[in-house]
Short mmCIF file of C-alpha atoms in Angstrom, two decimals:
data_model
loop_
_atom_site.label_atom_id
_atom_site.label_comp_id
_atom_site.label_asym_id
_atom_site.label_seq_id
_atom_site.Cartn_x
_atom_site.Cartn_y
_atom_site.Cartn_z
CA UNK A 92 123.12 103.08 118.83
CA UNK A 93 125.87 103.67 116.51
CA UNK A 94 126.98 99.64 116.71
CA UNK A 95 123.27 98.33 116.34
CA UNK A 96 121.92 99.12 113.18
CA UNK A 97 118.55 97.76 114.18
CA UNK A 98 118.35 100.25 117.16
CA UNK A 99 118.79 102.99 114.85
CA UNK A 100 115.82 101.70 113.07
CA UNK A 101 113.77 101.32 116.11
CA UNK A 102 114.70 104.89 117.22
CA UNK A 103 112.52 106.39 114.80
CA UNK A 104 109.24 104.78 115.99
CA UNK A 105 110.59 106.04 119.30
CA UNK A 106 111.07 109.72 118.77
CA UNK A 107 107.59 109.39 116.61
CA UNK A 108 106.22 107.95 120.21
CA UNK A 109 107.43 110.81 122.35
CA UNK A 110 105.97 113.93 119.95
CA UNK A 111 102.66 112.13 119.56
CA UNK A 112 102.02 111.40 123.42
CA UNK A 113 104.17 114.34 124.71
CA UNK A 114 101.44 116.23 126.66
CA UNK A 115 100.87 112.62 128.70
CA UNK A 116 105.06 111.39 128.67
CA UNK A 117 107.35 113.51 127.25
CA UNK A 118 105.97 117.31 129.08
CA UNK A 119 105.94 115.18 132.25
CA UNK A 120 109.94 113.53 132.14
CA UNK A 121 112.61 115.90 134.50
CA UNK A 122 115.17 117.28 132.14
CA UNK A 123 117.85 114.97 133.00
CA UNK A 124 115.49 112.01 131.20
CA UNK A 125 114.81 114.12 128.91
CA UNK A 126 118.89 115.27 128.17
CA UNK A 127 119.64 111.42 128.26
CA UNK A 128 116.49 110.27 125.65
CA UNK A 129 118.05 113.08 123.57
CA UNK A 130 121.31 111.81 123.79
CA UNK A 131 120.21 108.40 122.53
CA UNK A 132 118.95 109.50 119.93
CA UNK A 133 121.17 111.71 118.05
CA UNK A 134 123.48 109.15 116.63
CA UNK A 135 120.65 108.51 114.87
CA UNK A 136 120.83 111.55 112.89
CA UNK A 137 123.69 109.94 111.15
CA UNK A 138 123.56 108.50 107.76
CA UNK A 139 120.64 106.23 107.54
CA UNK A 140 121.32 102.41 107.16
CA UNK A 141 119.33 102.18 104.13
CA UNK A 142 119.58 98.28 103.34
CA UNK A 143 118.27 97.51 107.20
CA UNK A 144 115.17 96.42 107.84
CA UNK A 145 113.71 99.90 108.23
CA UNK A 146 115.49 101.48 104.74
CA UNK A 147 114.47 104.96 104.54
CA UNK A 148 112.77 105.80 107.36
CA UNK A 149 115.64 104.13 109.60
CA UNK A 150 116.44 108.07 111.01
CA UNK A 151 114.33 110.12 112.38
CA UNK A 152 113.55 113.21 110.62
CA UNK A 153 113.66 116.95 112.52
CA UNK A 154 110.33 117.21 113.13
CA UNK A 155 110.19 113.73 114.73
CA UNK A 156 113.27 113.69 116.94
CA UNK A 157 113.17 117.87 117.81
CA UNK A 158 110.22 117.07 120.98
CA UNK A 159 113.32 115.21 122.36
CA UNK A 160 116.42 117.75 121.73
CA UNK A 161 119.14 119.98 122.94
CA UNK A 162 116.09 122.12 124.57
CA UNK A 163 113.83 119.84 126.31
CA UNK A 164 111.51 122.37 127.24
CA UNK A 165 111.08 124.31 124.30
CA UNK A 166 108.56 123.78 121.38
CA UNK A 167 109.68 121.50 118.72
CA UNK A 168 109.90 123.36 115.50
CA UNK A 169 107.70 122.43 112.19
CA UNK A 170 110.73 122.10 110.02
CA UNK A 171 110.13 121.51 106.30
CA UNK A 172 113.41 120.34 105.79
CA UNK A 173 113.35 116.53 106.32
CA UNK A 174 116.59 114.74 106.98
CA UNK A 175 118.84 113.24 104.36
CA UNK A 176 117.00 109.65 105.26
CA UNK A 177 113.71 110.79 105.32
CA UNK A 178 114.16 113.34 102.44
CA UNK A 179 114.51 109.65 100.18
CA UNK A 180 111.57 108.20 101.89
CA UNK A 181 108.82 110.78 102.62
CA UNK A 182 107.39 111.91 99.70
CA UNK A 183 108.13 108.38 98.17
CA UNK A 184 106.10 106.39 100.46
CA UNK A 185 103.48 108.54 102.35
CA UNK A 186 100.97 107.58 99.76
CA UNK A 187 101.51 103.82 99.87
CA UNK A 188 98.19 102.19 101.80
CA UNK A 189 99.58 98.91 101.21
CA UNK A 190 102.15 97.03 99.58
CA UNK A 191 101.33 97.00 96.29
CA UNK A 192 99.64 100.38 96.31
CA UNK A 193 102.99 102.45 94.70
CA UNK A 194 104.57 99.81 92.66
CA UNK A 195 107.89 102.37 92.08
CA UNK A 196 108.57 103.09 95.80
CA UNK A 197 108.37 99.29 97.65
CA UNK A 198 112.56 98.77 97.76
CA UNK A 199 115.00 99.80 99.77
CA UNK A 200 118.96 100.39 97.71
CA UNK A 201 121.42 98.13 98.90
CA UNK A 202 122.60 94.87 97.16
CA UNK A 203 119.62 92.67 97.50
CA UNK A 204 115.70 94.68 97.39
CA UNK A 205 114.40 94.29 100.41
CA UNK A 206 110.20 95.75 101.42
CA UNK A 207 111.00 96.63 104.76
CA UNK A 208 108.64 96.66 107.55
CA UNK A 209 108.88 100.38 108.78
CA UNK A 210 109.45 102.76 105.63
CA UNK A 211 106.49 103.71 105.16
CA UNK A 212 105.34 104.36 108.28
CA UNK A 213 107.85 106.61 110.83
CA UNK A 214 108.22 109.59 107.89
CA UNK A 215 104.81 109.51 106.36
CA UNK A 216 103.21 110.05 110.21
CA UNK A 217 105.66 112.45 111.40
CA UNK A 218 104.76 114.85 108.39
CA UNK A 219 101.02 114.54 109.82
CA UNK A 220 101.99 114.75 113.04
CA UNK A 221 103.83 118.26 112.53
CA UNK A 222 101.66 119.66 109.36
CA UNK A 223 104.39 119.09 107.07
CA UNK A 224 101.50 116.80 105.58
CA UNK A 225 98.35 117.67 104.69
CA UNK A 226 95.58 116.92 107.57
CA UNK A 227 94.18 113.56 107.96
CA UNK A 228 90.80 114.76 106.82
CA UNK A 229 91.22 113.40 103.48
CA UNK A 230 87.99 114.61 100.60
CA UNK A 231 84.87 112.09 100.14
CA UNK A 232 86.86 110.64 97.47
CA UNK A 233 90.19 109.47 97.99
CA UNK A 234 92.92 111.04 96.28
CA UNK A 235 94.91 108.95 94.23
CA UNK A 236 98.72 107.57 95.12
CA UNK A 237 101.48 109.92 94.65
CA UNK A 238 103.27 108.15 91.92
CA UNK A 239 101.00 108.75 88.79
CA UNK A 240 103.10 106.52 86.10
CA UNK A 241 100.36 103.86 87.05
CA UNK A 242 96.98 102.97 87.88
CA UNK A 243 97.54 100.32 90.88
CA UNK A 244 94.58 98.55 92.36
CA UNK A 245 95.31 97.68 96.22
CA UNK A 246 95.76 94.14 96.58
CA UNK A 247 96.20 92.71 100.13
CA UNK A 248 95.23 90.05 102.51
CA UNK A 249 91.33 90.01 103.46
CA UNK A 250 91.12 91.44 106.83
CA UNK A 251 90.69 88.16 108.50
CA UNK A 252 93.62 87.08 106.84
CA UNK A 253 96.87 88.59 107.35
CA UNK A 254 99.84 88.13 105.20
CA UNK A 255 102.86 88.49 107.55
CA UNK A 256 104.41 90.71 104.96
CA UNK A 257 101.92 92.90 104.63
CA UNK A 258 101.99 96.35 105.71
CA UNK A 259 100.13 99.44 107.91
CA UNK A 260 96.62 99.92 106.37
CA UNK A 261 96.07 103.45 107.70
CA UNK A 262 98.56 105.24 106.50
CA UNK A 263 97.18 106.06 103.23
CA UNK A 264 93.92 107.81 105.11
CA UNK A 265 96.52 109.63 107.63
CA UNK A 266 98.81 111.04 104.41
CA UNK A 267 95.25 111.47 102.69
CA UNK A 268 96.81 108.99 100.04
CA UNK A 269 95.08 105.92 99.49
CA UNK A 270 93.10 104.58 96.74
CA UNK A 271 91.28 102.89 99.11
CA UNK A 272 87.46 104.16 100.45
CA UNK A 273 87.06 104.76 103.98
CA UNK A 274 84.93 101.92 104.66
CA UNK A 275 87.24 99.39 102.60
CA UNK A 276 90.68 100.94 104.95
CA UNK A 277 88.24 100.33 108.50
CA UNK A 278 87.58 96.62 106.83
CA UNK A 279 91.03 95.83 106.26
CA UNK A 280 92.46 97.15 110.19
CA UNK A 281 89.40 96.04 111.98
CA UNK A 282 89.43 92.49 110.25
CA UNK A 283 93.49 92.13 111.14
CA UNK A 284 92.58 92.93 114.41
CA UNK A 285 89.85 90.73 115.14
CA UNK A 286 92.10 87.68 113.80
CA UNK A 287 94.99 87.98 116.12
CA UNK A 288 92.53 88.59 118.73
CA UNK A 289 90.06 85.44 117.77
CA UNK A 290 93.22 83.28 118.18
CA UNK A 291 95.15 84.42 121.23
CA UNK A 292 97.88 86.73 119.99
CA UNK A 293 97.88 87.73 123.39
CA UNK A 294 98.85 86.07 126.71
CA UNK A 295 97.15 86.01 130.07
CA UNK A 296 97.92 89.56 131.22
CA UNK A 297 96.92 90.99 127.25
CA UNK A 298 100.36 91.68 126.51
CA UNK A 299 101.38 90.95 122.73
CA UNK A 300 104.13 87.35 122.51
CA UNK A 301 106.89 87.03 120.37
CA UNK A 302 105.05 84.94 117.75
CA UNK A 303 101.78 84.98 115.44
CA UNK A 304 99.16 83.19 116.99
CA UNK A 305 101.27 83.16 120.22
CA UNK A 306 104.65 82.61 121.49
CA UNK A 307 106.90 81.01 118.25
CA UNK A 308 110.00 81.25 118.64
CA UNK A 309 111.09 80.31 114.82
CA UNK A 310 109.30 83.19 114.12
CA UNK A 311 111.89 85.60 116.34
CA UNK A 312 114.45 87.26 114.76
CA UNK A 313 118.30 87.69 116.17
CA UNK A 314 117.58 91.31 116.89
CA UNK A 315 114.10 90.85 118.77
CA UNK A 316 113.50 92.04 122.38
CA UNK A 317 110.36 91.71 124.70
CA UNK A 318 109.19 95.38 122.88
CA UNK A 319 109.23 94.54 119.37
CA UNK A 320 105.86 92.79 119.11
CA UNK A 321 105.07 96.81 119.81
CA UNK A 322 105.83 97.45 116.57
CA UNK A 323 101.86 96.20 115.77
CA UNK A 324 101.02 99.83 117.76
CA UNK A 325 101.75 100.82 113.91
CA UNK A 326 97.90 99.15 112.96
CA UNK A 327 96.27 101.45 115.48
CA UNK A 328 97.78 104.84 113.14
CA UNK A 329 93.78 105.43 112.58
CA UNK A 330 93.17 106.08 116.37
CA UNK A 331 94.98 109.69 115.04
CA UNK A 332 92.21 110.48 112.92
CA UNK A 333 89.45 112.72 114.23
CA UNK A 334 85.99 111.12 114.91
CA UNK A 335 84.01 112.10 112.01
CA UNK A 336 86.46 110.92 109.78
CA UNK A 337 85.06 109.28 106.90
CA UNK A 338 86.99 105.87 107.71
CA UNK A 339 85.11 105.62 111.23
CA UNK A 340 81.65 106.75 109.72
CA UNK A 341 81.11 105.25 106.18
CA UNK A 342 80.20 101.95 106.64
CA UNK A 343 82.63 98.91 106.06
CA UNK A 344 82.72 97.67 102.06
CA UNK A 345 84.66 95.10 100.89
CA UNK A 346 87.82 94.80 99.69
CA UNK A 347 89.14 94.61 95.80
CA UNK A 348 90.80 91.12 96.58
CA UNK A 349 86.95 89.87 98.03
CA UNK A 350 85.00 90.97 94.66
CA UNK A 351 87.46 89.19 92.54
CA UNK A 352 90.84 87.23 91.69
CA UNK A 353 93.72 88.98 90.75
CA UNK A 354 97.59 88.95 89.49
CA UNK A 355 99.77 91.79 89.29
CA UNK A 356 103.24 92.20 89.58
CA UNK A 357 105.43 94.47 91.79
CA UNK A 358 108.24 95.21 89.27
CA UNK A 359 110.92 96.99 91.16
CA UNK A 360 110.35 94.42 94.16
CA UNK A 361 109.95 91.47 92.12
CA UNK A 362 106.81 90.13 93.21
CA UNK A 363 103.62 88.74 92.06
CA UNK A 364 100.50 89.05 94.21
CA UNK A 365 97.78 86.22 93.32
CA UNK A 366 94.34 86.12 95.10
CA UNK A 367 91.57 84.08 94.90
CA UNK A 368 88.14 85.85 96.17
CA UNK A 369 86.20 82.38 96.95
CA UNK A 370 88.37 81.38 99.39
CA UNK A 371 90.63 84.62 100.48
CA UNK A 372 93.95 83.44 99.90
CA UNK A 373 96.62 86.18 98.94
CA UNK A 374 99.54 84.51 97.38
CA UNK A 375 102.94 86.69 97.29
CA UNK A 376 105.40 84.80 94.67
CA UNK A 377 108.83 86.44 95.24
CA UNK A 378 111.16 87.29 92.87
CA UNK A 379 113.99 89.23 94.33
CA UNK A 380 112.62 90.86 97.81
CA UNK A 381 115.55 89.47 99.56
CA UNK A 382 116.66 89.89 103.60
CA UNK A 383 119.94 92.11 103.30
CA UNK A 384 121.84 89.72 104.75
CA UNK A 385 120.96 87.14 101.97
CA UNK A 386 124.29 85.75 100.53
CA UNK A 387 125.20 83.09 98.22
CA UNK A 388 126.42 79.93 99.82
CA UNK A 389 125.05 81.37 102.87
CA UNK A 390 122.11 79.86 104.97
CA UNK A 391 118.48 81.27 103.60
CA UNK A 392 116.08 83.58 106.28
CA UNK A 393 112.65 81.56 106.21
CA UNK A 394 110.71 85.29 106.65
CA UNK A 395 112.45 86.67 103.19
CA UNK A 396 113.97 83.73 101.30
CA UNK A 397 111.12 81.53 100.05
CA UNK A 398 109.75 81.88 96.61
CA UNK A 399 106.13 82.21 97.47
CA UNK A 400 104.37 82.50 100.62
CA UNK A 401 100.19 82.80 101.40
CA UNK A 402 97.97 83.78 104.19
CA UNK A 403 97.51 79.90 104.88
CA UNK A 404 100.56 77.92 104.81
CA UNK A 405 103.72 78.11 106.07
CA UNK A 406 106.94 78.56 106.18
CA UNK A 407 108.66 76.30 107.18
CA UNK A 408 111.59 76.68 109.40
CA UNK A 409 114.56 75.03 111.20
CA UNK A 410 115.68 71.85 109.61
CA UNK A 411 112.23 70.65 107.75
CA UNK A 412 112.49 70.97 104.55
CA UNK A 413 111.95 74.69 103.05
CA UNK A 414 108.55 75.26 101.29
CA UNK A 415 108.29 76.89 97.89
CA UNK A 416 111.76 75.74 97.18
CA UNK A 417 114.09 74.82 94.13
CA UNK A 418 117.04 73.46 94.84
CA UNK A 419 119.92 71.31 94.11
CA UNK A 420 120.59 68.42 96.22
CA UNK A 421 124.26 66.84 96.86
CA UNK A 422 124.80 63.27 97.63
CA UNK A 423 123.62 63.28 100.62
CA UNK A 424 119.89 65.09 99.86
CA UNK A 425 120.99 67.91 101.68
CA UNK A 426 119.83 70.92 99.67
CA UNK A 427 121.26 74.17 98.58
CA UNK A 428 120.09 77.43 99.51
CA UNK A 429 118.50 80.37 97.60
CA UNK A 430 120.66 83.22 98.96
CA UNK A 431 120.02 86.60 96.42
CA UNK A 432 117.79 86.15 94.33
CA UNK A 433 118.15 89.11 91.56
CA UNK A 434 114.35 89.98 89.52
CA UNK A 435 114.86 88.77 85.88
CA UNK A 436 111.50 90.57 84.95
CA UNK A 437 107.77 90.95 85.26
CA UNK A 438 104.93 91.28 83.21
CA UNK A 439 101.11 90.46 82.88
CA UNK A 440 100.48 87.18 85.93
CA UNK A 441 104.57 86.17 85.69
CA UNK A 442 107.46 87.29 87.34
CA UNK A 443 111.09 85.73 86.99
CA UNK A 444 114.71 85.94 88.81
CA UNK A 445 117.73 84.64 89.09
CA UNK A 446 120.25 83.03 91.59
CA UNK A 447 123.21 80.96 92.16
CA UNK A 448 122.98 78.55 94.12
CA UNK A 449 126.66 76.98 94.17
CA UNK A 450 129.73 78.49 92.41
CA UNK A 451 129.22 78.35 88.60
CA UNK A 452 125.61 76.97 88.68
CA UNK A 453 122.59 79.81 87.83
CA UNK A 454 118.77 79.08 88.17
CA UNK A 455 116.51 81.08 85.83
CA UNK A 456 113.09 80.90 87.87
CA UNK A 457 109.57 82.01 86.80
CA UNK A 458 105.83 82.04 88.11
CA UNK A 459 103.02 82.40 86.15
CA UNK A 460 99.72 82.88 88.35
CA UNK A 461 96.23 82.28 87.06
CA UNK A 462 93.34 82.01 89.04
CA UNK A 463 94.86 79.64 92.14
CA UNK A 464 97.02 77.91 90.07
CA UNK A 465 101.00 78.70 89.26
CA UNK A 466 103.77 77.44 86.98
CA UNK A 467 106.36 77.07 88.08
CA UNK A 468 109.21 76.81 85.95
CA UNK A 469 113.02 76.79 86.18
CA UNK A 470 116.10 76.79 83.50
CA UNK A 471 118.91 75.20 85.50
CA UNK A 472 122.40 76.35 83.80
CA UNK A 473 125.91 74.79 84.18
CA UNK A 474 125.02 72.11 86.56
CA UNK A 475 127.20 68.71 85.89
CA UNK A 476 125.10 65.96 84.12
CA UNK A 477 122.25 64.08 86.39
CA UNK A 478 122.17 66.50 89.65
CA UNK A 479 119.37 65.72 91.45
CA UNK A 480 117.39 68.71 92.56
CA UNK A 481 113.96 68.98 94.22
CA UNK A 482 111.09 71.22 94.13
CA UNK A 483 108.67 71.98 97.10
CA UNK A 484 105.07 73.37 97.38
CA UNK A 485 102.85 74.76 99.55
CA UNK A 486 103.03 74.14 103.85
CA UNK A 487 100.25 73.58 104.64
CA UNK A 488 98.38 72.01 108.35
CA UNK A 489 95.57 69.08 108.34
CA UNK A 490 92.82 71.49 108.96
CA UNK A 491 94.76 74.07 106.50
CA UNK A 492 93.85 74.87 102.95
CA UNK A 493 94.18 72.02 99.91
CA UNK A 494 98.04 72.20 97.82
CA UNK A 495 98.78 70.19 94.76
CA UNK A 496 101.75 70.18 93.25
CA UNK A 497 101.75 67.80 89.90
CA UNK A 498 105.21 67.32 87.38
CA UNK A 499 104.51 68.72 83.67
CA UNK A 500 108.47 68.67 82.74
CA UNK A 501 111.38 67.79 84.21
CA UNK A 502 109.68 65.99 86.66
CA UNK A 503 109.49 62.36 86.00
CA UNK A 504 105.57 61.82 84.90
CA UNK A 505 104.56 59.06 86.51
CA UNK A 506 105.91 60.18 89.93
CA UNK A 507 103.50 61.53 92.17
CA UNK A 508 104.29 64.19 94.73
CA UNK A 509 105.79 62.81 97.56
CA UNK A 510 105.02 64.71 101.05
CA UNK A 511 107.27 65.64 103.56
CA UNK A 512 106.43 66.17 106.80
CA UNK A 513 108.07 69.97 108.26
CA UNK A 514 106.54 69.96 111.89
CA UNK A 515 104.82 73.33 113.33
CA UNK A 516 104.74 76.18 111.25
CA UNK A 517 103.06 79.61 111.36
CA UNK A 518 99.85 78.16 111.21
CA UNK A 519 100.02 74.99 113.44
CA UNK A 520 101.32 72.00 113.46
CA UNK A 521 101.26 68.66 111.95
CA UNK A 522 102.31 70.38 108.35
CA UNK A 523 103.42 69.04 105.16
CA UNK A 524 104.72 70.22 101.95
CA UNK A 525 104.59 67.96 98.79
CA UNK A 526 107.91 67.87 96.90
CA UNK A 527 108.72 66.70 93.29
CA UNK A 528 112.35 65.51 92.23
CA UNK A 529 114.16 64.94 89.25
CA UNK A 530 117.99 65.01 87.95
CA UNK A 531 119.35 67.30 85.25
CA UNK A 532 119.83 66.60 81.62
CA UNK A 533 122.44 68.79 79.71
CA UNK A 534 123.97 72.31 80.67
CA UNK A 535 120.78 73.56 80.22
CA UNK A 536 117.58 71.78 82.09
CA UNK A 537 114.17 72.94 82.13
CA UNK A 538 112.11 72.01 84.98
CA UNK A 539 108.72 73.04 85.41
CA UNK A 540 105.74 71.90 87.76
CA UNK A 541 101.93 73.13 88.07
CA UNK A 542 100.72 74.39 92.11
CA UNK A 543 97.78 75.57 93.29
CA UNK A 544 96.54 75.94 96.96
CA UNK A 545 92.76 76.71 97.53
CA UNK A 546 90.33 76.76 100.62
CA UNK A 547 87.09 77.21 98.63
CA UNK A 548 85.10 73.69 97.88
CA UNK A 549 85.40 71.76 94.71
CA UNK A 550 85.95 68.47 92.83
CA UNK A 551 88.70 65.86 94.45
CA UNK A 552 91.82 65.86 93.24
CA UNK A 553 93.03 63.86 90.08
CA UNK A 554 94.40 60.97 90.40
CA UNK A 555 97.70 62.07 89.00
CA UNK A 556 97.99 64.89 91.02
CA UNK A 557 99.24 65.14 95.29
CA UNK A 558 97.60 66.92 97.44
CA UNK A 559 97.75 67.66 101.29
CA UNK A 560 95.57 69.83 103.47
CA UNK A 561 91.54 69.99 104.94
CA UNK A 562 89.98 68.09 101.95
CA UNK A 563 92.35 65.58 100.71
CA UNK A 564 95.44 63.85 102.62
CA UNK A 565 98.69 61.93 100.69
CA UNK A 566 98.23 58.35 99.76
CA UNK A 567 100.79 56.26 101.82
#
């Protein structure tokens, strides 16, 4: 435990395992299994790892991790006290239903921001699970987040549309936090489900892969095992509530991202979530929600690095060419990596950042979302006269939504997208991302380039525009 970081963060979801199923596992173990789970998982106790995946909620708190203690057989306590990890993590995240929902408490300290998978979750449903929480009945109205400096409006995925980043859609109605209605919280976990189902997330004996729509192995990470596609038991959270709970008798009612678009930015994560209600797609542009091990110089994580990703497309992974990419290219066309990328600022439909992506070179990026188009613009600093550098769109498969990607500065003019072909991504295979190129001018060069990506029907493309995907393919 205490030489796997990861384990410590899986040990929570563990001890939150054995107190909510201990009449059926934990009441039924001998006390040596019991004295040996215990032992496991008191290292965990520790400090908490707060810039791993799980942040926060990495340890688990007293009330989680006392079923399986010193005592096996006697009653865990209902401690108010939480534990130095959760005591940062508790109060700050039980109300967040999704995540954009509490625009203050997404991050995680630690050199780069990371929005990790599990903070919300292990804290926020031990508190419920002990009554350090209030009960999971929540009023006919739902009560509002519990950071008040704002009025957020949930934006997420459409149900049938997952966004790999986003994250547990019943913890708001378990905390009694959500700005959600019951019928639009049901909609959003009943629609996820049905989508992995509908496309054979599981294999012949119903078991859960490591992949997405499957076994993909890009997709696994170095610290995945054969359990940690068990981690999804986090959607079924609203199996807790009681029957008559509002969210499994009001009817299902859409969601905010289905009655219109939006853009609003994530300040202290540095993101900018776009959607598009004719076609479903939820854009995340990222500006500074880095993977802790992010480094410059170092080789970029495909799951944290890129500077937008969608419901549709991508990424890309491997050697193909990274989607949603600026970078600089040496002599060879080989091209530099993101690493860190630290937010520069948000505001209303833009969000910025900045990186370094070789020693003495700085990239001032920016997106500014409208409807399903971005610009995307970046100030390249202290590069030597006439590097080349490249930037990439959208991955996206034949049968996939439509990308464009078309030069307004930088860029030369008259050059058309080119596309690249990247191989199999998330969503299949065949895919392709359009790239533009260009070389810098000066110690300071602006490059900037308009993208859109859309699934919902309109006019062809113009002519001096690229575009790849269901309705249009690239010109040879």
């Amino acid at each position: 435990m205490a030489d796997t970081r990861q384990a410590v963060v899986e040990s929570a979801s563990v001890a939150l395992g054995l107190r909510l199923t201990r009449p059926w596992l934990w009441d039924r173990l001998d006390d040596r299994v019991r004295e040996r789970v215990a032992q496991w998982l008191l290292p965990a106790l520790g400090p908490s790892p707060s810039t791993t995946t799980g942040g926060s909620s990495a340890s688990p708190s007293p009330a989680s991790s006392a079923t399986p203690g010193s005592r096996p057989t006697a009653p865990p306590p209902r401690s108010t006290a939480p534990s130095p990890a959760s005591r940062t993590g508790t109060s700050a995240t039980a109300g967040t239903a999704t995540a954009t929902t509490a625009p203050s408490t997404t991050t995680t300290p630690g050199p780069c921001t990371s929005t990790p998978c599990s903070t919300p979750t292990c804290p926020a449903t031990a508190r419920s699970s002990t009554g350090t929480a209030p009960a999971a009945r929540p009023p006919r109205r739902p009560r509002p987040p519990l950071r008040r400096e704002r009025r957020p409006r949930p934006v997420r995925a459409l149900p049938d549309l997952p966004l790999r980043r986003s994250r547990r859609p019943w913890l708001g109605a378990l905390t009694s936090h959500t700005p959600l209605a019951p019928g639009a919280t049901r909609r959003l976990a009943s629609g996820t489900l049905r989508y992995f189902l509908d496309r054979g997330a599981t294999d012949g004996r119903g078991l859960l892969t490591l992949g997405w729509h499957g076994p993909y192995p890009p997709l696994v990470q170095e610290y995945s095992g054969p359990g940690s596609p068990y981690w999804a038991s986090k959607g079924f959270l609203g199996l807790l509530l009681p029957a008559g709970h509002p969210a499994w008798t009001d009817p299902e009612e859409p969601l905010p991202a289905e009655r219109a678009d939006t853009v609003r930015a994530v300040a202290p994560a540095g993101l900018l979530v776009q959607t598009t209600a004719a076609d479903g797609l939820v854009r995340l542009h990222n500006h500074g929600s880095n993977h802790v091990h992010s480094r410059a110089g170092g080789a970029d994580d495909p799951s944290y690095a890129r500077q937008a990703y969608s419901t549709r497309t991508g990424p890309t992974t491997g050697t193909a060419p990274a989607d949603n990419h600026f970078a600089l290219l040496d002599a060879a066309g080989r091209a530099t990596a993101r690493g860190p990328a630290v937010p520069a600022g948000t505001g209303p439909g833009w969000a910025a950042s900045l990186h370094v992506p070789r020693p003495g070179v700085r990239i001032l990026s920016a997106t500014l979302a409208h409807g399903d188009a971005e610009l995307r613009a970046h100030l390249v600093l202290g590069a030597p006269e006439g590097t080349p550098v490249r930037q990439t769109g959208w991955a996206t498969t034949p049968d996939g939504p439509l990308a464009r990607l078309h030069p307004v500065h930088g860029h030369p003019p008259r050059d058309p997208a080119t596309a690249l072909p990247v191989g199999e991504t998330l969503q299949g295979p065949d895919g392709r991302v359009l790239a533009l190129y260009g070389t810098t001018r000066g110690p300071a060069a602006l490059f900037a380039a308009l993208a859109s990506l859309t699934a919902a029907p309109g006019p062809a493309p113009s002519p001096t525009s690229r575009a790849y995907g269901s309705t249009a393919t690239p010109s040879t």
